[in-house]
GROMACS .gro file of C-alpha atoms in nm:
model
  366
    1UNK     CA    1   8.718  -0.394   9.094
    2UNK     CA    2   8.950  -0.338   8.775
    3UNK     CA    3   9.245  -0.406   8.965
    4UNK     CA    4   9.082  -0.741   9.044
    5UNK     CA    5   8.939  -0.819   8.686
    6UNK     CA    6   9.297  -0.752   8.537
    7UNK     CA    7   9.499  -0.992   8.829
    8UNK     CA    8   9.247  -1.281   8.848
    9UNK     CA    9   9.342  -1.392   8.476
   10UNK     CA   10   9.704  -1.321   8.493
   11UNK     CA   11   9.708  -1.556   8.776
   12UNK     CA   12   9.533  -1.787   8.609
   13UNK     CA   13   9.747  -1.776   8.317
   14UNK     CA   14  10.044  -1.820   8.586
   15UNK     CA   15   9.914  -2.097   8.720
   16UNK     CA   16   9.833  -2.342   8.407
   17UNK     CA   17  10.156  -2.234   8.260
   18UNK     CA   18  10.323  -2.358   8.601
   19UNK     CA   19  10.110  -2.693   8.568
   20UNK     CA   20  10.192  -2.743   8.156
   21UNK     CA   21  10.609  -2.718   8.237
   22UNK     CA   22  10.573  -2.972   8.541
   23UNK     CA   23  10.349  -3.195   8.293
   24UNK     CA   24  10.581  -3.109   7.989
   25UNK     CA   25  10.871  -3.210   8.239
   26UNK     CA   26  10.701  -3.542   8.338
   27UNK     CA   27  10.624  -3.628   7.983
   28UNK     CA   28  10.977  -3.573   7.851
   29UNK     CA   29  11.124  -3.721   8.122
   30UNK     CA   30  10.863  -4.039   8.077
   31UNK     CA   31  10.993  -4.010   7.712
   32UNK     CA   32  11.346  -3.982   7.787
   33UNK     CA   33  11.309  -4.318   8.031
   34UNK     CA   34  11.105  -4.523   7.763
   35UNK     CA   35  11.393  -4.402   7.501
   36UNK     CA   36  11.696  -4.513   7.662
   37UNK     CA   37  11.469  -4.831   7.800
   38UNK     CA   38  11.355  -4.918   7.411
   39UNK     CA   39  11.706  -4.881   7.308
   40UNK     CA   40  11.869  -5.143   7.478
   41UNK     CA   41  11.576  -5.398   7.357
   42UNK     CA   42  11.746  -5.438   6.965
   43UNK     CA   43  12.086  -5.465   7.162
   44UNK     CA   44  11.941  -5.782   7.350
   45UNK     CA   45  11.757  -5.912   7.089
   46UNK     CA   46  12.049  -5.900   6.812
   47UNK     CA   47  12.280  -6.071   7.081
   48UNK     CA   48  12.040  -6.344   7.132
   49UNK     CA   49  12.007  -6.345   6.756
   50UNK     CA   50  12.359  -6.394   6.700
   51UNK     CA   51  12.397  -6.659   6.943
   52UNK     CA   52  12.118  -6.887   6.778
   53UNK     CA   53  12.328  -6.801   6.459
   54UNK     CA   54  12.654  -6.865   6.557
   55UNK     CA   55  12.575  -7.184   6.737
   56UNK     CA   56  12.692  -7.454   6.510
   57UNK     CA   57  12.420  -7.758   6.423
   58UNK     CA   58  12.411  -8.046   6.556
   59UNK     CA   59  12.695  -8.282   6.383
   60UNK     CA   60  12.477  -8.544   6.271
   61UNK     CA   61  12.270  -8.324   6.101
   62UNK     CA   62  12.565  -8.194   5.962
   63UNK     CA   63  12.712  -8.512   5.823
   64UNK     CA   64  12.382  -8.640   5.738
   65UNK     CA   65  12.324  -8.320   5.508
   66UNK     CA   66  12.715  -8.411   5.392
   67UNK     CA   67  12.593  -8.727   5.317
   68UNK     CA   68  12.304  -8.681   5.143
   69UNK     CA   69  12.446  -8.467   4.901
   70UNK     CA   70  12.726  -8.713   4.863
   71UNK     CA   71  12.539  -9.012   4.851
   72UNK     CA   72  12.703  -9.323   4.674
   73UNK     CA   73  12.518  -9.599   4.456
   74UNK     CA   74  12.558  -9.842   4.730
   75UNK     CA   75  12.224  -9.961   4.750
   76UNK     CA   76  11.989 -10.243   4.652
   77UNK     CA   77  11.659 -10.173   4.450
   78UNK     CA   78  11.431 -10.078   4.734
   79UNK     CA   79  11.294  -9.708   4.804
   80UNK     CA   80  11.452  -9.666   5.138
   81UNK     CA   81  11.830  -9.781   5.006
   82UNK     CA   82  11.809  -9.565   4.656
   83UNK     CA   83  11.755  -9.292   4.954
   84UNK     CA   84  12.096  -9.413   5.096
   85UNK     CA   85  12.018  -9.604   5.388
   86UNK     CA   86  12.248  -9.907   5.345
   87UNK     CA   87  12.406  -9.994   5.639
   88UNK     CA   88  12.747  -9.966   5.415
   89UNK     CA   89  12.692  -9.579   5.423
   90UNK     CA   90  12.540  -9.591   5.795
   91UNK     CA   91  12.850  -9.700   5.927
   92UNK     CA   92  13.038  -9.472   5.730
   93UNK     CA   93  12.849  -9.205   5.924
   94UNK     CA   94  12.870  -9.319   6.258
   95UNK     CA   95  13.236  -9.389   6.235
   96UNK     CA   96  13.253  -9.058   6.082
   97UNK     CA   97  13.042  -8.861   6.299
   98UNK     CA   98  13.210  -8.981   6.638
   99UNK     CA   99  13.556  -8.858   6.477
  100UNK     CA  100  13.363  -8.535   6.437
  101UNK     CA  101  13.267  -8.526   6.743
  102UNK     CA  102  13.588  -8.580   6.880
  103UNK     CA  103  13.763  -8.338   6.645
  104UNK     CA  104  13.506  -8.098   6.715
  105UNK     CA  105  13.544  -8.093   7.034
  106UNK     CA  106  13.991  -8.045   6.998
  107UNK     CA  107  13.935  -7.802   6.752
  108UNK     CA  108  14.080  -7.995   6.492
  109UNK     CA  109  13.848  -8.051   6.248
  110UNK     CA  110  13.872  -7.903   5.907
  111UNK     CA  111  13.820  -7.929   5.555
  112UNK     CA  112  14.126  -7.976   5.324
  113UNK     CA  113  14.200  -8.044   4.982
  114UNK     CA  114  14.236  -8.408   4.883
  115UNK     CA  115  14.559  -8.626   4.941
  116UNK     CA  116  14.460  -8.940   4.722
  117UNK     CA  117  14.252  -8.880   4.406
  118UNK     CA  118  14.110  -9.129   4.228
  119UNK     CA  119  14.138  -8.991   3.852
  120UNK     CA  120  14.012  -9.301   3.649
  121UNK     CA  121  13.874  -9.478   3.443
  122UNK     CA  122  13.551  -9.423   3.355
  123UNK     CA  123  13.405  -9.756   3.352
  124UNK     CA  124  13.638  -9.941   3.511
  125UNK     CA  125  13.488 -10.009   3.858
  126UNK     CA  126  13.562  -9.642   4.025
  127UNK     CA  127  13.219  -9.654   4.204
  128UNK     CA  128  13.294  -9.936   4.317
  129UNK     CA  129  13.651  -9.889   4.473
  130UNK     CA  130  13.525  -9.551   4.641
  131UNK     CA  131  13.237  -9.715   4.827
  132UNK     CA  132  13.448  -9.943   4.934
  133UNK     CA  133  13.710  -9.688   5.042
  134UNK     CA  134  13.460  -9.511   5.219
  135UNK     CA  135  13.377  -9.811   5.479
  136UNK     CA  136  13.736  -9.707   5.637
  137UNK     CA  137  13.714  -9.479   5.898
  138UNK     CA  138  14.017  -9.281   5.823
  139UNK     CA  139  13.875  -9.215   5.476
  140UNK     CA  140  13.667  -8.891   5.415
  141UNK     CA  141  13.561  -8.894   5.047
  142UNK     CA  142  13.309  -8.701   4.844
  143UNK     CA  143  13.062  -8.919   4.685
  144UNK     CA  144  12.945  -8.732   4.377
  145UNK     CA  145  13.269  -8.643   4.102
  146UNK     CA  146  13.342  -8.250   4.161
  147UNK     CA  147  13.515  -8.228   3.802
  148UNK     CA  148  13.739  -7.979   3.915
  149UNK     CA  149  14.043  -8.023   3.732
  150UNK     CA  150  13.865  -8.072   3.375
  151UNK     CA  151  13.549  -7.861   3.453
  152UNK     CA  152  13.573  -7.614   3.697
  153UNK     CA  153  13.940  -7.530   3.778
  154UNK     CA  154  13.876  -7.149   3.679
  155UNK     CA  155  13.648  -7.151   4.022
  156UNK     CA  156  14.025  -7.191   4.176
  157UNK     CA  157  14.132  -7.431   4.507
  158UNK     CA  158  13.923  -7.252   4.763
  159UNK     CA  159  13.584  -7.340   4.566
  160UNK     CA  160  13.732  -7.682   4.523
  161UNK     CA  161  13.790  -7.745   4.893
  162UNK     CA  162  13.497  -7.645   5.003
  163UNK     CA  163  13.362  -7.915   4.831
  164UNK     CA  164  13.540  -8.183   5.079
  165UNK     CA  165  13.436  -8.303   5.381
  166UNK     CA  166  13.562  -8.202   5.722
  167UNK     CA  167  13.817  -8.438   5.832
  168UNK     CA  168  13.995  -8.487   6.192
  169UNK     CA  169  14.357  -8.510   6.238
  170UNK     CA  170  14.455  -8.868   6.090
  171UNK     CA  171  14.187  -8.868   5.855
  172UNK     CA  172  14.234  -8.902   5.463
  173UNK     CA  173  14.056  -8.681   5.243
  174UNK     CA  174  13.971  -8.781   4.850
  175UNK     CA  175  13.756  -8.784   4.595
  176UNK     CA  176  13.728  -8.952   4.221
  177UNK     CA  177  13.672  -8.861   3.878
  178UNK     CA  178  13.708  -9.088   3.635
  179UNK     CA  179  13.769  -8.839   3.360
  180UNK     CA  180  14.092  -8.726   3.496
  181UNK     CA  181  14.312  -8.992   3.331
  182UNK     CA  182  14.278  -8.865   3.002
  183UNK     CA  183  14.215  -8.511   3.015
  184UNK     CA  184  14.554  -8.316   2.932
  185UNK     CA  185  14.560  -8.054   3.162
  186UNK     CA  186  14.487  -8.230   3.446
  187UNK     CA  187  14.854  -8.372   3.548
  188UNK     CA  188  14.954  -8.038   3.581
  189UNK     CA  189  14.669  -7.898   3.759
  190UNK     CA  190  14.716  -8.174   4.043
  191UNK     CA  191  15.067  -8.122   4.057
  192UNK     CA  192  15.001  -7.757   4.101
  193UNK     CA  193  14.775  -7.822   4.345
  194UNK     CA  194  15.055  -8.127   4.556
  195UNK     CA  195  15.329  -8.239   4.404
  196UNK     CA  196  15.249  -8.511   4.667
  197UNK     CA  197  14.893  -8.626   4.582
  198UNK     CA  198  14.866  -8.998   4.557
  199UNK     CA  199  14.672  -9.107   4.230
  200UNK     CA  200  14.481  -9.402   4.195
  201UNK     CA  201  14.392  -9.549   3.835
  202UNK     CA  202  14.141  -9.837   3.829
  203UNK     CA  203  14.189  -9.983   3.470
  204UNK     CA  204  13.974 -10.269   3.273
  205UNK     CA  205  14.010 -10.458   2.991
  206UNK     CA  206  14.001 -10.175   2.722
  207UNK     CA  207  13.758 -10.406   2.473
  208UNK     CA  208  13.518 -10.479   2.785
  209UNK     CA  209  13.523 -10.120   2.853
  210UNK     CA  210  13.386  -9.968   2.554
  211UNK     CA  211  13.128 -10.166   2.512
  212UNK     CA  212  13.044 -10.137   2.906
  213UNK     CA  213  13.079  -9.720   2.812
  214UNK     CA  214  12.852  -9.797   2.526
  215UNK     CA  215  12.596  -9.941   2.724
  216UNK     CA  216  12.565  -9.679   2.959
  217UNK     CA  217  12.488  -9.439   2.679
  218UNK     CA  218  12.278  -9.627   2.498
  219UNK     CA  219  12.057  -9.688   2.857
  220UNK     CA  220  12.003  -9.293   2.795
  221UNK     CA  221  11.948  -9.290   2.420
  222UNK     CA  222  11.840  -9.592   2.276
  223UNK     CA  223  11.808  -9.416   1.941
  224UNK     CA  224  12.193  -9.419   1.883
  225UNK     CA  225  12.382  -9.605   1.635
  226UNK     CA  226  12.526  -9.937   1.667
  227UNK     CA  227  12.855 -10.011   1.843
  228UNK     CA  228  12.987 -10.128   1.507
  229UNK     CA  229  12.951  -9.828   1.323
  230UNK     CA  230  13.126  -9.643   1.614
  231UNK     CA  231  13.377  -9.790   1.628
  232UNK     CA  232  13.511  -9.795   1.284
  233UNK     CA  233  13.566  -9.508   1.025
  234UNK     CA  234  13.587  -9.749   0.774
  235UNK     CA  235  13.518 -10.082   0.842
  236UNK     CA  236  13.568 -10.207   0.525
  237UNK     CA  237  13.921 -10.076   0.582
  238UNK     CA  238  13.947 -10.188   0.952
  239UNK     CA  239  14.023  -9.821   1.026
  240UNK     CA  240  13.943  -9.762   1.382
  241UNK     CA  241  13.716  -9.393   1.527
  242UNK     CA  242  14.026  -9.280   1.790
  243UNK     CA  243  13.797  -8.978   1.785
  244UNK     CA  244  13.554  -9.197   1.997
  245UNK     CA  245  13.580  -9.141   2.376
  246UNK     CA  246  13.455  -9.482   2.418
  247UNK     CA  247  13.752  -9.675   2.222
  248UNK     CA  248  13.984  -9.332   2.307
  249UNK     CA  249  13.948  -9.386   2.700
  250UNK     CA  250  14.124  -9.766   2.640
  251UNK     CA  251  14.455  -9.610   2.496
  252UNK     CA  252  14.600  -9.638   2.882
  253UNK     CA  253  14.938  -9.603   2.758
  254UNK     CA  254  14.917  -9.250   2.555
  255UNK     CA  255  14.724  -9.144   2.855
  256UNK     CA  256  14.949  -9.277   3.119
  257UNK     CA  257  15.263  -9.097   2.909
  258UNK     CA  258  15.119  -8.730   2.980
  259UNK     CA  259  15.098  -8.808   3.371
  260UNK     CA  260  15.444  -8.972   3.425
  261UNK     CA  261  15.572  -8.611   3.270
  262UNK     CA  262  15.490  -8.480   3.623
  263UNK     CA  263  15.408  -8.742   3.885
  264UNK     CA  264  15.685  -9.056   3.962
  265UNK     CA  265  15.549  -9.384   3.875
  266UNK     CA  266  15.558  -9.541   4.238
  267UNK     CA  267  15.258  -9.187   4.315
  268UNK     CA  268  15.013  -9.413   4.074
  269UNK     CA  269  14.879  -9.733   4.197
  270UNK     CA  270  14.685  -9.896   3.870
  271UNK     CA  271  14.378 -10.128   4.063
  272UNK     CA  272  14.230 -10.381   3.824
  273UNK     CA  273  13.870 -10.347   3.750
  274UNK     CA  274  13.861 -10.739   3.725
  275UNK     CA  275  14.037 -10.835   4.014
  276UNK     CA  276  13.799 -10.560   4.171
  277UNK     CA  277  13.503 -10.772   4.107
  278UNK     CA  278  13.690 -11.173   4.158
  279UNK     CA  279  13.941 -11.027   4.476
  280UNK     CA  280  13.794 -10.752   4.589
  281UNK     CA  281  13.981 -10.764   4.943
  282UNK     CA  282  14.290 -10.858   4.771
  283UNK     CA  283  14.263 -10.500   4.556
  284UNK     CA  284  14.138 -10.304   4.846
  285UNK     CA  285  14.491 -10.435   5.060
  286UNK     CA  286  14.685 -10.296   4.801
  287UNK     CA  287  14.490  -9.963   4.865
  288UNK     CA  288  14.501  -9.963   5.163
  289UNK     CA  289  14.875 -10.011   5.168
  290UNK     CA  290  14.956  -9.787   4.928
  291UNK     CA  291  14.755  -9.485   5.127
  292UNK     CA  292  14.941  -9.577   5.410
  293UNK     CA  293  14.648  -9.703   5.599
  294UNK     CA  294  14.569  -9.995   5.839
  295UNK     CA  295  14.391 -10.246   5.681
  296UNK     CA  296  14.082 -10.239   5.805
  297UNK     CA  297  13.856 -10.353   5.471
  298UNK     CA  298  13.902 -10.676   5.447
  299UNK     CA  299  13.727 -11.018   5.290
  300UNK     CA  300  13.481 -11.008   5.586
  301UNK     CA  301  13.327 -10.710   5.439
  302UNK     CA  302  13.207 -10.876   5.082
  303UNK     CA  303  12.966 -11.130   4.949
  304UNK     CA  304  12.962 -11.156   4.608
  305UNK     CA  305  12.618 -11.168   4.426
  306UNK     CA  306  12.614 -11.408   4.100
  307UNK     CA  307  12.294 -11.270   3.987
  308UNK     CA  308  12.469 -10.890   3.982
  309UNK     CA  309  12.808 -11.033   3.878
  310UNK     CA  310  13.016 -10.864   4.119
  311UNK     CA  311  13.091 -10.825   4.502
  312UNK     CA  312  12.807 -10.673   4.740
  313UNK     CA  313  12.886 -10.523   5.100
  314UNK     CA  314  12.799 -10.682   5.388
  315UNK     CA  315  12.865 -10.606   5.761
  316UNK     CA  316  13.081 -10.856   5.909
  317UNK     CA  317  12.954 -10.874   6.294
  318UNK     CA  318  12.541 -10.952   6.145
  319UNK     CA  319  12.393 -11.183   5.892
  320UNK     CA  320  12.228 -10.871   5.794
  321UNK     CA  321  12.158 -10.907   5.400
  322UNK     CA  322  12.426 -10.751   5.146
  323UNK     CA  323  12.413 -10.501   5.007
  324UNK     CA  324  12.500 -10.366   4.636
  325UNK     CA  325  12.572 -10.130   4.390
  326UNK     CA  326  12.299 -10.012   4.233
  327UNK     CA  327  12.066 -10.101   3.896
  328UNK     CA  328  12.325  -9.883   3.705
  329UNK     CA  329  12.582 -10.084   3.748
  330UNK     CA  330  12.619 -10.443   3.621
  331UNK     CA  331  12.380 -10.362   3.294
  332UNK     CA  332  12.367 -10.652   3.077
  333UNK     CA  333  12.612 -10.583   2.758
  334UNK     CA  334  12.465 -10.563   2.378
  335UNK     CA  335  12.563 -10.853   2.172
  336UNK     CA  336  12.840 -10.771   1.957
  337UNK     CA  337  12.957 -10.849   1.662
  338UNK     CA  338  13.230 -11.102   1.737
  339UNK     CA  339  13.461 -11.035   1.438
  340UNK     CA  340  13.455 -10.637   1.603
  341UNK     CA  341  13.585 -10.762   1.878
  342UNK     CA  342  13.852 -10.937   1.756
  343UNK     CA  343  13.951 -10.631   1.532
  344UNK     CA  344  13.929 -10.433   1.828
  345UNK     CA  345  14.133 -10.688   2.069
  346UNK     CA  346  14.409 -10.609   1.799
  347UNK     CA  347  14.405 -10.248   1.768
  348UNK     CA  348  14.469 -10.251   2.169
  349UNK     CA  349  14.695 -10.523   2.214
  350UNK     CA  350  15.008 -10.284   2.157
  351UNK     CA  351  14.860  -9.988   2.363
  352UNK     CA  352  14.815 -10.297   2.643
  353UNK     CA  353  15.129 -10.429   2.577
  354UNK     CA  354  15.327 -10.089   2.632
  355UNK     CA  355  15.095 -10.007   2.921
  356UNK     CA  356  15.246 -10.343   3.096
  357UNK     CA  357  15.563 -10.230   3.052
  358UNK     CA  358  15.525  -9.917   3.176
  359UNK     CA  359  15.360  -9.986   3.488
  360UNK     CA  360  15.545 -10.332   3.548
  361UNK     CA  361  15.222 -10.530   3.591
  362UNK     CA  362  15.047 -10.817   3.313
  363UNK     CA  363  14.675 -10.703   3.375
  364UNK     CA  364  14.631 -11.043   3.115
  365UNK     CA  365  14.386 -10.852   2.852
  366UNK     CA  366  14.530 -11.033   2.583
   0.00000   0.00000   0.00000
């Protein structure tokens, strides 16, 4: 009966420790299973992961963000045109995006740093020229000024083409900023950059300028002082404010001097503002000529607007209505003091007359 008493409980003992190593088996082999199951789920998931990132948007959406950050001031003065619908720009995109497409699709598509640069002037009918460049579809251009040769050149050339817009094989890349002309370290900058760049200078009547210059700043502060007393140090002494940007910017010649140290003459092509506005197909053949381009922009694709003063885009297959630069442009000009414009007319008529000469063309300012 002892004997019994002492064996029944060792057996017992034997026998749940037999049952907790098959269960402790079962449970770490259940564990082991769920383990190396679980483990390949963050494999599957990051690949799928990485293919939703890696897949590349849609190219419209592409261009259209391109575009939207780029937008131009071709528009007329409704909501849905300030937002850069214009059929101008539309067509732009369309032409553009099927080149995408196709250069997508050849693996040929890329961004690169300008070839043609317009680098002035500021007031002179840049805007203008650009938007007009931009109808071609072998023209990729960024719409707002990057400022990276005066502002921003310490960001260096990778910042700076990052800025452009992808363009297929065949396609011209450029951009404009007005300030350019007469900043002094820009000539060398862009020849560092391409001895090769082509350079395009649209240049107005120097009097017609300033006080177009002056306007714009005085549409953002009306508090400043007249044009008059800008203009002169001493008008008592006819002594002119060079110091002025507004009457400084007109000097074409002094400007012009510090360029032709590092670029030939025949790598500038000087567009007239004026012509611009009464020829605007004739200017934009010479363009297109000088870029080596087909001409493709032609009279067909402008209707000039008498109420703006100056040439509107149209397209030439519809009698769809033009459409314009925007309320910025074309501002109606402060009255002037006529005897100040006289005085200035003969401060510039030497700077104009040596600018002639230099660039072998009578732009008939005087």
């Amino acid at each position: 009966m002892e004997y019994s008493l002492l064996y029944h409980p060792s057996q017992q003992v034997k026998n749940k420790l037999f049952v907790f190593c098959i269960m402790l088996s079962l449970w770490v082999y259940m564990l082991y299973c769920c383990v190396g199951y679980c483990s390949t789920i963050p494999t599957f998931m990051l690949e799928e992961r990485s293919r939703r990132i890696q897949a590349p948007r849609p190219l419209q959406n592409q261009e259209m963000f391109v575009k939207t950050q780029s937008r131009g001031l071709l528009n007329n003065e409704s909501d849905s045109d300030s937002r850069g619908d214009g059929w101008e720009e539309n067509k732009g995109e369309m032409t553009y995006d099927e080149d995408s497409v196709t250069g997508a699709l050849n693996g040929t598509e890329s961004k690169k740093l300008p070839q043609a640069i317009i680098i002035g002037v500021k007031k002179g009918g840049t805007r203008a020229l650009l938007e007009f460049l931009r109808l071609h579809p072998d023209i990729r251009a960024v719409g707002a000024e990057p400022h990276f040769f005066d502002r921003n050149y310490e960001k260096g050339l990778e910042w700076y083409r990052d800025l452009m817009p992808k363009t297929s094989e065949g396609q011209l890349t450029m951009e404009k900023t007005p300030s350019y002309f007469v900043t002094k370290e820009v000539p060398g900058r862009i020849h560092a950059m391409s001895k090769d760049t082509k350079l395009i200078v649209v240049v107005r009547d120097p009097v017609t300028r300033a006080i177009s210059d002056y306007t714009q700043t005085r549409s953002k502060k009306p508090d400043i002082p007249s044009f008059e007393s800008l203009t002169f140090k001493n008008i008592t002494a006819n002594l002119i404010d060079t110091s002025w940007s507004a009457v400084q910017i007109g000097m074409y010649a002094r400007h012009l001097e510090r360029w032709l140290q590092f670029f030939p003459l025949d790598q500038l092509l000087f567009v007239s503002g004026e012509r611009l506005i009464v020829d605007p197909a004739g200017e934009m053949a010479r363009v297109q000529h000088f870029l080596g381009l087909r001409r493709v922009v032609t009279h067909k694709h402008f209707h000039f607007n008498p109420a703006k003063g100056f040439p509107c885009l149209k397209r030439p297959e519809s009698n769809s209505k033009p459409h314009c630069l925007g309320k910025t442009k074309g501002r109606t000009h402060p009255n002037i003091d006529l005897d100040v414009i006289q005085r200035l007319r003969d401060f510039y008529r030497p700077f104009n007359k040596k600018f002639y000469r230099m660039t072998g063309h009578d732009f008939g300012w005087d």
